[in-house]
PDB file of C-alpha atoms in Angstrom:
ATOM      1  CA  GLN K   1       0.000   0.000   0.000  1.00 91.00           C
ATOM      2  CA  VAL K   2       1.487   3.306  -1.091  1.00 94.00           C
ATOM      3  CA  GLN K   3       1.528   6.080   1.482  1.00 96.00           C
ATOM      4  CA  LEU K   4       2.792   9.641   1.199  1.00 97.00           C
ATOM      5  CA  VAL K   5       3.376  11.409   4.495  1.00 95.00           C
ATOM      6  CA  GLU K   6       4.003  15.148   4.530  1.00 95.00           C
ATOM      7  CA  SER K   7       5.503  17.115   7.383  1.00 95.00           C
ATOM      8  CA  GLY K   8       6.951  20.536   8.076  1.00 96.00           C
ATOM      9  CA  GLY K   9       3.937  22.758   7.662  1.00 94.00           C
ATOM     10  CA  GLY K  10       2.950  25.363  10.193  1.00 97.00           C
ATOM     11  CA  LEU K  11       2.841  29.070  10.831  1.00 97.00           C
ATOM     12  CA  ALA K  12       5.451  31.446   9.448  1.00 98.00           C
ATOM     13  CA  GLN K  13       5.743  35.195   9.339  1.00 98.00           C
ATOM     14  CA  PRO K  14       5.927  37.038   6.031  1.00 98.00           C
ATOM     15  CA  GLY K  15       9.489  36.818   4.810  1.00 98.00           C
ATOM     16  CA  GLY K  16      10.095  33.669   6.815  1.00 98.00           C
ATOM     17  CA  SER K  17      10.914  30.132   5.768  1.00 98.00           C
ATOM     18  CA  LEU K  18       9.519  26.641   6.078  1.00 98.00           C
ATOM     19  CA  ARG K  19      10.715  23.281   4.800  1.00 98.00           C
ATOM     20  CA  LEU K  20       8.245  20.605   3.796  1.00 98.00           C
ATOM     21  CA  SER K  21       9.114  16.924   3.572  1.00 98.00           C
ATOM     22  CA  CYS K  22       7.285  14.088   1.861  1.00 98.00           C
ATOM     23  CA  VAL K  23       8.202  10.469   2.435  1.00 97.00           C
ATOM     24  CA  ALA K  24       6.696   7.786   0.224  1.00 96.00           C
ATOM     25  CA  SER K  25       6.473   4.163   1.304  1.00 94.00           C
ATOM     26  CA  GLY K  26       5.143   0.972  -0.245  1.00 93.00           C
ATOM     27  CA  ILE K  27       6.584   1.828  -3.674  1.00 91.00           C
ATOM     28  CA  THR K  28       6.785  -1.206  -5.983  1.00 89.00           C
ATOM     29  CA  PHE K  29       7.138   0.605  -9.295  1.00 91.00           C
ATOM     30  CA  SER K  30       9.411   3.148 -10.957  1.00 90.00           C
ATOM     31  CA  VAL K  31       8.903   6.664  -9.698  1.00 89.00           C
ATOM     32  CA  ASN K  32       8.826   9.215 -12.521  1.00 92.00           C
ATOM     33  CA  ALA K  33       8.350  12.378 -10.533  1.00 96.00           C
ATOM     34  CA  MET K  34       7.352  13.860  -7.215  1.00 97.00           C
ATOM     35  CA  GLY K  35       5.863  17.240  -6.672  1.00 97.00           C
ATOM     36  CA  TRP K  36       4.106  19.709  -4.464  1.00 98.00           C
ATOM     37  CA  TYR K  37       0.710  21.250  -5.111  1.00 98.00           C
ATOM     38  CA  ARG K  38      -1.321  23.620  -2.982  1.00 98.00           C
ATOM     39  CA  GLN K  39      -4.923  24.574  -2.494  1.00 98.00           C
ATOM     40  CA  ALA K  40      -6.131  27.710  -0.783  1.00 96.00           C
ATOM     41  CA  PRO K  41      -9.736  28.052   0.420  1.00 92.00           C
ATOM     42  CA  GLY K  42     -12.058  28.658  -2.522  1.00 94.00           C
ATOM     43  CA  ASN K  43      -9.318  27.966  -5.055  1.00 96.00           C
ATOM     44  CA  LYS K  44      -8.438  25.016  -7.243  1.00 97.00           C
ATOM     45  CA  ARG K  45      -5.415  22.885  -6.448  1.00 97.00           C
ATOM     46  CA  GLU K  46      -2.415  24.303  -8.262  1.00 98.00           C
ATOM     47  CA  LEU K  47       1.086  23.217  -9.120  1.00 98.00           C
ATOM     48  CA  VAL K  48       3.882  24.535  -6.919  1.00 98.00           C
ATOM     49  CA  ALA K  49       6.902  22.530  -8.059  1.00 98.00           C
ATOM     50  CA  THR K  50       7.854  19.148  -9.455  1.00 98.00           C
ATOM     51  CA  ILE K  51      11.059  17.150  -9.728  1.00 97.00           C
ATOM     52  CA  THR K  52      11.660  14.159 -11.976  1.00 96.00           C
ATOM     53  CA  SER K  53      13.709  11.114 -11.111  1.00 93.00           C
ATOM     54  CA  SER K  54      16.499  12.571 -13.268  1.00 94.00           C
ATOM     55  CA  GLY K  55      16.466  15.807 -11.286  1.00 93.00           C
ATOM     56  CA  SER K  56      14.643  18.119 -13.688  1.00 97.00           C
ATOM     57  CA  THR K  57      12.564  20.694 -11.870  1.00 97.00           C
ATOM     58  CA  ASN K  58       9.575  22.832 -12.743  1.00 98.00           C
ATOM     59  CA  TYR K  59       8.124  25.720 -10.739  1.00 98.00           C
ATOM     60  CA  ALA K  60       5.020  27.831 -10.775  1.00 98.00           C
ATOM     61  CA  ASP K  61       5.852  31.402 -11.733  1.00 98.00           C
ATOM     62  CA  SER K  62       4.547  32.605  -8.381  1.00 97.00           C
ATOM     63  CA  VAL K  63       7.232  30.714  -6.438  1.00 98.00           C
ATOM     64  CA  LYS K  64      10.236  30.907  -8.765  1.00 98.00           C
ATOM     65  CA  GLY K  65      13.258  32.263  -6.953  1.00 97.00           C
ATOM     66  CA  ARG K  66      11.692  31.673  -3.539  1.00 98.00           C
ATOM     67  CA  PHE K  67      10.965  27.948  -3.366  1.00 98.00           C
ATOM     68  CA  THR K  68      13.326  25.065  -4.081  1.00 98.00           C
ATOM     69  CA  ILE K  69      12.300  21.473  -4.619  1.00 98.00           C
ATOM     70  CA  SER K  70      14.728  18.628  -4.079  1.00 97.00           C
ATOM     71  CA  GLY K  71      14.506  14.882  -3.828  1.00 96.00           C
ATOM     72  CA  ASP K  72      16.206  11.710  -2.726  1.00 92.00           C
ATOM     73  CA  ASN K  73      15.438   8.888  -5.166  1.00 88.00           C
ATOM     74  CA  ALA K  74      16.835   6.201  -2.894  1.00 89.00           C
ATOM     75  CA  LYS K  75      14.505   7.240  -0.096  1.00 91.00           C
ATOM     76  CA  ASN K  76      11.505   8.208  -2.273  1.00 93.00           C
ATOM     77  CA  THR K  77      11.518  11.537  -0.504  1.00 96.00           C
ATOM     78  CA  ALA K  78      10.860  15.057  -1.731  1.00 97.00           C
ATOM     79  CA  TYR K  79      11.476  18.364  -0.020  1.00 98.00           C
ATOM     80  CA  LEU K  80      10.219  21.875  -0.576  1.00 98.00           C
ATOM     81  CA  GLN K  81      12.287  24.692   0.862  1.00 98.00           C
ATOM     82  CA  MET K  82      10.121  27.788   1.021  1.00 98.00           C
ATOM     83  CA  ASN K  83      11.821  31.128   1.586  1.00 98.00           C
ATOM     84  CA  SER K  84      10.563  34.696   1.499  1.00 98.00           C
ATOM     85  CA  LEU K  85       7.086  33.476   2.300  1.00 98.00           C
ATOM     86  CA  LYS K  86       4.112  35.684   1.503  1.00 98.00           C
ATOM     87  CA  PRO K  87       0.574  35.659   2.916  1.00 97.00           C
ATOM     88  CA  GLU K  88      -0.641  34.447  -0.482  1.00 97.00           C
ATOM     89  CA  ASP K  89       1.393  31.273   0.003  1.00 98.00           C
ATOM     90  CA  THR K  90      -1.095  30.253   2.685  1.00 98.00           C
ATOM     91  CA  ALA K  91      -2.677  26.968   1.618  1.00 98.00           C
ATOM     92  CA  VAL K  92      -2.783  23.258   2.213  1.00 98.00           C
ATOM     93  CA  TYR K  93       0.246  21.766   0.508  1.00 98.00           C
ATOM     94  CA  TYR K  94      -0.054  18.303  -1.017  1.00 98.00           C
ATOM     95  CA  CYS K  95       2.689  15.928  -2.033  1.00 98.00           C
ATOM     96  CA  ASN K  96       2.212  14.026  -5.297  1.00 98.00           C
ATOM     97  CA  LEU K  97       4.016  10.990  -6.678  1.00 97.00           C
ATOM     98  CA  ARG K  98       3.725   9.615 -10.210  1.00 96.00           C
ATOM     99  CA  GLY K  99       5.183   6.415 -11.520  1.00 94.00           C
ATOM    100  CA  ARG K 100       5.036   3.637 -14.049  1.00 92.00           C
ATOM    101  CA  GLY K 101       4.864  -0.114 -13.603  1.00 89.00           C
ATOM    102  CA  PHE K 102       6.574  -2.940 -15.509  1.00 85.00           C
ATOM    103  CA  LEU K 103       3.703  -3.391 -17.987  1.00 85.00           C
ATOM    104  CA  GLY K 104       3.177   0.324 -18.552  1.00 83.00           C
ATOM    105  CA  SER K 105       0.563   0.921 -15.916  1.00 90.00           C
ATOM    106  CA  THR K 106       0.650   4.378 -14.406  1.00 92.00           C
ATOM    107  CA  TYR K 107       0.353   5.450 -10.804  1.00 94.00           C
ATOM    108  CA  ASP K 108      -0.647   8.763  -9.246  1.00 96.00           C
ATOM    109  CA  TYR K 109      -0.722   9.181  -5.467  1.00 97.00           C
ATOM    110  CA  TRP K 110      -1.401  12.082  -3.120  1.00 97.00           C
ATOM    111  CA  GLY K 111      -0.537  12.794   0.467  1.00 97.00           C
ATOM    112  CA  GLN K 112      -3.040  13.982   3.038  1.00 96.00           C
ATOM    113  CA  GLY K 113      -1.801  17.565   2.936  1.00 96.00           C
ATOM    114  CA  THR K 114      -0.070  19.870   5.387  1.00 97.00           C
ATOM    115  CA  GLN K 115      -1.245  23.361   6.288  1.00 98.00           C
ATOM    116  CA  VAL K 116       1.044  26.316   5.657  1.00 98.00           C
ATOM    117  CA  THR K 117      -0.071  29.648   7.079  1.00 98.00           C
ATOM    118  CA  VAL K 118       1.846  32.851   6.487  1.00 98.00           C
ATOM    119  CA  SER K 119       0.722  35.629   8.770  1.00 97.00           C
ATOM    120  CA  SER K 120       2.115  38.245  11.102  1.00 95.00           C
TER     121      SER K 120
END
C-alpha cells in the first residue's frame, strides 16, 4: 500500500521560511516524478513545483526564486524549501508521486496535505 506522508507545515511570518518533507512508502514501481501542489480556500489545487527522477525541476511562476524542490530517489523523498514566504502562500500543501509499472501501468498518489499559514 502506497503512502505519502508530509511534514513541516505550520505558521510562518511574512518573509520567513519553512521546509516541507514528503516520504513515500510501499513503492513497488518506478517513480517518474514527485511534486508539491497547494490549495487555498475557494481555489483550485495548483502546481507549486515538481522534480523528476532525473532531477529536472519545474516551478510555478509565483514561487520561482523563492521555493526550491529537491529529492532523494533512494529514499523516495521530496522536499520543498520555502523562503521569502508571503501571505498568499497560505494553503494546504499536497505531495504528489507519479510512476510507471513494468507493464506500462501508471500510478498517481497524493498525500493527506499539510497546512502552511503565512501571517504576522
